[in-house]
XYZ file of C-alpha atoms in Angstrom:
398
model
C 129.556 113.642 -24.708
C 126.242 112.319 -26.061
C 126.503 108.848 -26.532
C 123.535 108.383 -29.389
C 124.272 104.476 -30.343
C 123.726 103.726 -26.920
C 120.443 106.229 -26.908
C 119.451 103.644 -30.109
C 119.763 100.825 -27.603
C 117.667 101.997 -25.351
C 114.930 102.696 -27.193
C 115.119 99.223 -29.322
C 113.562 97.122 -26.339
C 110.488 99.985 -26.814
C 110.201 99.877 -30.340
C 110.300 96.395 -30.648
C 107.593 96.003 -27.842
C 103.899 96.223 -30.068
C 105.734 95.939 -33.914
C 104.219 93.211 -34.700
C 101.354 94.368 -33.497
C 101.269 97.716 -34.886
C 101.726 96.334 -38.342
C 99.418 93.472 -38.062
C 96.421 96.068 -37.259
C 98.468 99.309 -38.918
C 99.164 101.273 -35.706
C 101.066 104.511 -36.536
C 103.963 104.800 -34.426
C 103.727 108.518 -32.895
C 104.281 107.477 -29.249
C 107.654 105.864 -30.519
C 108.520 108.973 -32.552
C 107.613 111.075 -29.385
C 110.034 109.344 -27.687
C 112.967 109.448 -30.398
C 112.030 113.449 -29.857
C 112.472 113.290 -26.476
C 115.562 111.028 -26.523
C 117.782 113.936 -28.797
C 118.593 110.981 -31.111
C 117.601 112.889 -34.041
C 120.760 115.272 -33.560
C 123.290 112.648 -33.852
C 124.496 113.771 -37.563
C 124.005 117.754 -36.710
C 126.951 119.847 -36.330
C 128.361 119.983 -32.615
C 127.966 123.759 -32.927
C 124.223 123.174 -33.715
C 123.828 121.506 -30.698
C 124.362 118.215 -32.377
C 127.174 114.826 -32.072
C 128.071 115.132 -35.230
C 128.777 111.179 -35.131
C 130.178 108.953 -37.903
C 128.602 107.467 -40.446
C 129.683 103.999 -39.201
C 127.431 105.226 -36.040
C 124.713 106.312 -38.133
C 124.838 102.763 -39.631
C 125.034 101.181 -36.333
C 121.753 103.319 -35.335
C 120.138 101.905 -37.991
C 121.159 98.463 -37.624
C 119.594 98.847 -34.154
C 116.114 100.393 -35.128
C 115.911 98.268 -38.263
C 115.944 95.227 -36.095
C 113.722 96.655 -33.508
C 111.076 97.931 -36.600
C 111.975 98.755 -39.802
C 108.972 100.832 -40.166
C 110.120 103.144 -37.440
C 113.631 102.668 -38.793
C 112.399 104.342 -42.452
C 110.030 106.891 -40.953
C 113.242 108.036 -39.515
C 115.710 107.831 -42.814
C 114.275 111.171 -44.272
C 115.342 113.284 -40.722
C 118.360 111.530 -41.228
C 119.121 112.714 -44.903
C 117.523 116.100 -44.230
C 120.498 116.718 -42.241
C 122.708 115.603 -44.894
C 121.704 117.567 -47.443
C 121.252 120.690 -45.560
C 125.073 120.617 -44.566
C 126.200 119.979 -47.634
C 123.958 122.540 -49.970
C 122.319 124.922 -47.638
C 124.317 128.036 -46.565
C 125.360 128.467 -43.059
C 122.138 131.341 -42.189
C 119.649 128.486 -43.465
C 121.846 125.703 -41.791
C 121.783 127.351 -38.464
C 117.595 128.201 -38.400
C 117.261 124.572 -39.505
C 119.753 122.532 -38.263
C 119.257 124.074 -35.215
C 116.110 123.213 -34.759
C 116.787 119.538 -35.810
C 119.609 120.317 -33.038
C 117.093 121.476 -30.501
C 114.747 118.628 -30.887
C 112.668 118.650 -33.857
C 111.370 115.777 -36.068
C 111.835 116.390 -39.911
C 110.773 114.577 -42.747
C 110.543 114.456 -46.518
C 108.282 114.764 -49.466
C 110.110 113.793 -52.417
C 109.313 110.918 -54.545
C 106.566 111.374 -57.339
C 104.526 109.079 -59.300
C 104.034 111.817 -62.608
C 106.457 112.258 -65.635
C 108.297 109.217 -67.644
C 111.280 108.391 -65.471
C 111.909 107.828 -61.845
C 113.194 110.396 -59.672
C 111.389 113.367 -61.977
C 110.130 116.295 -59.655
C 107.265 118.670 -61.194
C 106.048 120.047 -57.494
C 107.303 123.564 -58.431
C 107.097 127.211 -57.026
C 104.784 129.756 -58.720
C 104.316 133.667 -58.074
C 100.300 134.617 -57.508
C 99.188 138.176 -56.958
C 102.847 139.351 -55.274
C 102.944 136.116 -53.463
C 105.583 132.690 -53.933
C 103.653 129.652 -53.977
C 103.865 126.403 -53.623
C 102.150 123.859 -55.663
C 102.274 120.340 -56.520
C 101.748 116.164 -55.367
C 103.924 113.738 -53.934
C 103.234 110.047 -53.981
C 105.756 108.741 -51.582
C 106.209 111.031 -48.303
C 107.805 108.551 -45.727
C 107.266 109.748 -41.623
C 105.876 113.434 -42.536
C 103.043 112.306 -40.402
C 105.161 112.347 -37.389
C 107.421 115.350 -38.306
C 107.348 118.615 -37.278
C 109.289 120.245 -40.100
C 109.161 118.567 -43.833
C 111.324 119.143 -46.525
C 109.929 119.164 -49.930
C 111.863 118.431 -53.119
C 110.486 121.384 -55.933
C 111.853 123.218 -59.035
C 111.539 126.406 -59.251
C 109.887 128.410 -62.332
C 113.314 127.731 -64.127
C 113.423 124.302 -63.758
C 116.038 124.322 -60.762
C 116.171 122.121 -57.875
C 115.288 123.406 -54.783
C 113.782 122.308 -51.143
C 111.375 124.296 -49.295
C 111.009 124.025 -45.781
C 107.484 123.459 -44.550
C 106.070 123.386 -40.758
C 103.280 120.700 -40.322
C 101.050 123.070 -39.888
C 101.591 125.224 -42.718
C 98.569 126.013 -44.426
C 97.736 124.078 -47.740
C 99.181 121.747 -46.915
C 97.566 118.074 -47.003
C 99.010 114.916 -45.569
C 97.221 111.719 -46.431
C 97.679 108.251 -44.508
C 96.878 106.649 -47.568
C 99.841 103.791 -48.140
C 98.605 100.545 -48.986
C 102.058 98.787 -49.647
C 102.041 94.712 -48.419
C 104.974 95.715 -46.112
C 106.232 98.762 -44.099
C 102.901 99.615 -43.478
C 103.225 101.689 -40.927
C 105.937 104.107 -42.561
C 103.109 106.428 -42.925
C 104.267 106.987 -46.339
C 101.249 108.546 -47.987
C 100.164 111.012 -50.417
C 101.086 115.090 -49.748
C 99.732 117.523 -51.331
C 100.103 121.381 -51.843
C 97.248 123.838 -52.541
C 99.057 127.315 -53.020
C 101.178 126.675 -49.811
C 102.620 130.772 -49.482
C 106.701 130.812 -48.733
C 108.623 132.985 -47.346
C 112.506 133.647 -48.839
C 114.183 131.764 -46.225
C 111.817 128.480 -46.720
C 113.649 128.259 -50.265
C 116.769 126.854 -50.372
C 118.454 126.404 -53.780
C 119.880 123.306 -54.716
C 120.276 123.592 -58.319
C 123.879 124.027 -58.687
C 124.483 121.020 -57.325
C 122.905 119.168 -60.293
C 125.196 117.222 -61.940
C 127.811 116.955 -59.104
C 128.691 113.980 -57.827
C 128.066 113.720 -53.641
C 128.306 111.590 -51.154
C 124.610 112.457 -49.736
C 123.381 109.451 -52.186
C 125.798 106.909 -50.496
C 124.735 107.841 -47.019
C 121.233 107.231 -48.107
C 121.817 103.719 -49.272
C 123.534 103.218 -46.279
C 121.030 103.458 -44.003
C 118.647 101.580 -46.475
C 121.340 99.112 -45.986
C 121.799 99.429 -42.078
C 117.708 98.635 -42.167
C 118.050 95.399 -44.072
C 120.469 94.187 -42.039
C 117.944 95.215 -38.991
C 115.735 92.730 -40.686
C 117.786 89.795 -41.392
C 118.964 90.079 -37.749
C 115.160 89.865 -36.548
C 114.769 87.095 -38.491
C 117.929 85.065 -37.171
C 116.343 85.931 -33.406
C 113.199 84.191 -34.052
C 114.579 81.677 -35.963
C 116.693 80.574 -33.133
C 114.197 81.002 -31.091
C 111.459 78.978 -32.474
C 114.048 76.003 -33.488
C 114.695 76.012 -29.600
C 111.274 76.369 -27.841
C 108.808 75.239 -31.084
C 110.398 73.220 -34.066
C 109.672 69.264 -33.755
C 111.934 67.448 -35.049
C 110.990 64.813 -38.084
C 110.454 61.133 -36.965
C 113.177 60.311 -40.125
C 116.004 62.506 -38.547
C 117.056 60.160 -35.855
C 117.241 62.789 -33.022
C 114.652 63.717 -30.271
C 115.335 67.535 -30.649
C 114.909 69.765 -33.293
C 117.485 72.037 -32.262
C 120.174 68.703 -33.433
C 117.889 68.100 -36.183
C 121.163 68.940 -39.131
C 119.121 70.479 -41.626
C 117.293 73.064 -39.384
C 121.015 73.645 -37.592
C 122.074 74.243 -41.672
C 119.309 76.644 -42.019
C 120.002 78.533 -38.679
C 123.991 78.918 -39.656
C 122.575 79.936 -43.332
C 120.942 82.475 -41.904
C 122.864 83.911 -39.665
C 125.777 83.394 -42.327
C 124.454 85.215 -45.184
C 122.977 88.342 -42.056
C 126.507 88.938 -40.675
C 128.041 88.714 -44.208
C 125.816 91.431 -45.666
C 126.038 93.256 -42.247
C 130.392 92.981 -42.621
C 130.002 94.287 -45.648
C 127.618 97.540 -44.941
C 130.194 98.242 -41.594
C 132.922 98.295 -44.102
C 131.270 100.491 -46.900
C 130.264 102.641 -43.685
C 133.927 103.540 -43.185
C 133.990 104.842 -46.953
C 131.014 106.518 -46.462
C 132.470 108.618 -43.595
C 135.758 109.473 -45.542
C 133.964 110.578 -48.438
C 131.662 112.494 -46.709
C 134.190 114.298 -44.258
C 136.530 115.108 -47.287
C 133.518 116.476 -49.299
C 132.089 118.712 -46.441
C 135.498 120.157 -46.018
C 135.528 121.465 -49.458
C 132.464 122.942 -49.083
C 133.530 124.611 -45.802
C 136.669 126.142 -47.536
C 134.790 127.630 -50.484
C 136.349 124.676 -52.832
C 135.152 122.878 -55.720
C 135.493 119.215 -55.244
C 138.781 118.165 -55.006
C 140.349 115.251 -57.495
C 140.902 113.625 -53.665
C 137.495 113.473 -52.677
C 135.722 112.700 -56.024
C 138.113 109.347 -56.114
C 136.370 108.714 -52.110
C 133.057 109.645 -53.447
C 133.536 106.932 -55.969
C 135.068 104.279 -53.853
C 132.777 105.212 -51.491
C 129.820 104.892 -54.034
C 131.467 100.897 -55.351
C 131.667 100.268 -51.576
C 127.551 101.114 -50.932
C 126.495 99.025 -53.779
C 128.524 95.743 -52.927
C 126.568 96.478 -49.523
C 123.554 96.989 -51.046
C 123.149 94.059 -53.172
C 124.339 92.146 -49.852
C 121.711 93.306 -47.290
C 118.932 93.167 -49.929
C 119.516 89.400 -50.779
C 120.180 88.760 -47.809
C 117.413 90.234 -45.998
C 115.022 88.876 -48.876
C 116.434 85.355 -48.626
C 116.540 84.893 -44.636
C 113.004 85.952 -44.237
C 111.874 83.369 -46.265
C 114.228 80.738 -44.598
C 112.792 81.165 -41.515
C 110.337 78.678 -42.743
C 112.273 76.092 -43.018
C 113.211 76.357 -39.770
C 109.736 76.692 -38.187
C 107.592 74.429 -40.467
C 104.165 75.126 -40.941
C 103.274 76.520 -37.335
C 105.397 80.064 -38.469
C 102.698 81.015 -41.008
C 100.100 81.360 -38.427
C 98.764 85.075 -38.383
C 99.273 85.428 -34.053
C 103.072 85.153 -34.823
C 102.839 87.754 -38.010
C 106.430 86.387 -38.915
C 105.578 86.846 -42.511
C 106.216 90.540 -41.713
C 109.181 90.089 -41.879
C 109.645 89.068 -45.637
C 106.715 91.453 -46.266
C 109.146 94.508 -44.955
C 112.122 93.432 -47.224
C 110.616 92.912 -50.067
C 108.648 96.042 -49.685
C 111.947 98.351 -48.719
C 113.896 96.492 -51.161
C 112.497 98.034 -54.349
C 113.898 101.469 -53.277
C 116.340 101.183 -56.206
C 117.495 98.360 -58.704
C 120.137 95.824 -57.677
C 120.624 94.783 -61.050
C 121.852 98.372 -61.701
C 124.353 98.132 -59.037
C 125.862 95.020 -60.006
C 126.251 96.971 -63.271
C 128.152 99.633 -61.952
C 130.282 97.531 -59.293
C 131.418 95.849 -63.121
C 132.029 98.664 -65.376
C 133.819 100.235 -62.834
C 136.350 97.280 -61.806
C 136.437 96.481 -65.606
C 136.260 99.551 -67.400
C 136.875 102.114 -65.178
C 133.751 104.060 -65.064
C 132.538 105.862 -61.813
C 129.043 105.245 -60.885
C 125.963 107.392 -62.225
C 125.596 110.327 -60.556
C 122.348 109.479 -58.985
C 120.556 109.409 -55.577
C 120.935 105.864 -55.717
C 124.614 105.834 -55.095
């Protein structure tokens, strides 16, 4: 039996290697995706009968956990594969399941191409499918498209000419379309999370695979997304207690007014180092724990779907728990991640912000993956539900 954590732990000590190095100078990562490829880690969450592990969610989150720390850049070129899967077992029927998912279950690197910058609220999609001269086309832009530079299959979020949700299923190569390396953002710059574009891309039937009728439904695909946002943010806060122990015991000097000779019993750095690492494994307890939800929720739910059910009473009360669990997590990991990085100051002094040591990447990548989603919002919901009773919006954000 495939043990995929332990594939994750192999390949941290690789992708850890040149990150610094491949943000400082913006150094795609496609020899570290080639090797995630190679290593069948990308199958971990793909039915056993697809040639996948199937594995938890609290494995999924340890994965995560593992890359995030390594490079969270790799770490969120890798989150759309990883929700890909997700989706497709939960709304795709079992013919488009088995020609995708077993690909992802044979090797393949997918991606997604969802997020857009046009219409008035977030999370609006008008990439839509058109029919030309006997032919179904594709057209439309995407802002945000996170890793489809190293995938080999991409998933696009459209409409069809109704105004139902649907993804289409695009090879790389598929002509028209356009993949820019184009993000700018101060952090996670090497997500390769550029523009894509599509000129009249033709489809087949099969490529389409509806997803309207699961508007309005409440799922636990949006709560295995935030954990591995989560999972990554921990990642980060854990790089950040690393150097920070390792700088206060081979760099820090102590001040002449603390009365010791080494930093490392200098009691204000040794409160920073224990706040750090404090507020890390809190935030990390805390996304472990909502993990466990996660994988109830999401077990229940796809055994519904497998029996031809509507969502039982059962499983929408573990959607919701599992929803209040993900955003006490997420407000966790992203002040904690957030916070840390910029303690690690105080524990090196001025010698961290020199540019060879690129520690400010750190802070850069938290605060960049950190605006995913609002964690005002969530402390919202984590109230009106203990106080009022109300479940969570029914949003990809939960």
């Amino acid at each position: 039996m495939t043990d995929y954590v332990h594939i994750a732990r192999t390949l941290a000590p690789l992708v850890a290697e040149d990150a610094s190095q491949r943000d400082a100078e913006r150094i795609l990562p496609f020899a570290i995706f080639e090797k995630i490829a190679s290593s069948g880690l990308g199958a971990a969450r793909v039915q056993k009968e697809l040639g996948g592990g199937d594995v938890s969610q609290s494995a999924v989150a340890e994965i995560f956990i593992t890359l995030g720390k390594a490079d969270p850049n790799v770490a969120q070129a890798l989150f759309p594969h990883f929700i890909n899967i997700e989706q497709l077992r939960l709304m795709a029927e079992p013919d488009a399941q088995a020609r995708y998912l077993g690909q992802i279950g044979r090797g393949i690197i997918s991606s997604g191409a969802v997020a857009e910058r046009s219409g008035n609220f977030r999370g609006e999609i008008h990439t839509h499918i058109a029919h030309v001269d006997g032919k179904t086309v594709l057209r439309g832009r995407k802002f945000y498209s996170t890793g489809c530079l190293f995938a080999d299959l991409i998933k696009v979020q459209a409409v069809d000419e109704a105004g139902k949700g649907i993804y289409v299923m695009l090879p790389k190569d598929t002509q028209g379309l356009v993949l820019l390396d184009d993000w700018d953002g101060m952090g996670q710059r090497t997500t390769a999370s550029g523009v894509t574009e599509f000129h009249d891309v033709v489809l087949s039937p099969e490529q389409i695979i509806p997803t309207g009728h699961w508007a309005g439904r409440r799922n636990y695909v949006g709560a295995s997304a935030q954990l591995i946002h989560c999972s990554i943010d921990v990642g980060i806060g854990l790089a950040v207690l690393d150097d920070a122990v390792y700088w206060a015991k081979n760099h820090t000097r102590p001040l002449r007014e603390s009365g010791v000779s080494r930093a490392s019993d200098d009691p204000y750095i040794l409160y920073a180092v224990g706040e750090i690492s404090a507020r890390v494994r809190a935030a990390e307890a805390l996304v472990r724990r909502a993990a466990e939800y996660v994988e109830q929720a999401a077990r229940a739910q796809l055994e519904d779907v497998r029996h031809g059910r509507s969502t039982t009473a059962e499983t929408e009360n573990l959607l919701v728990q599992s929803s209040i669990a993900i955003a006490e997590a997420k407000i966790a990991a992203t002040e904690s991640a957030i916070h840390v990085a910029q303690k690690l100051y105080d524990v090196g002094g001025a010698a961290t912000t020199q540019k060879p040591f690129n520690f400010d990447r750190h802070w850069r990548n938290a605060r960049t993956h950190t605006t995913h989603d609002s964690v005002a919002y969530k402390y919202k919901a984590i109230g009106n539900f203990l106080l009022n009773g109300e479940p969570p919006p029914i949003t990809f954000t939960y």
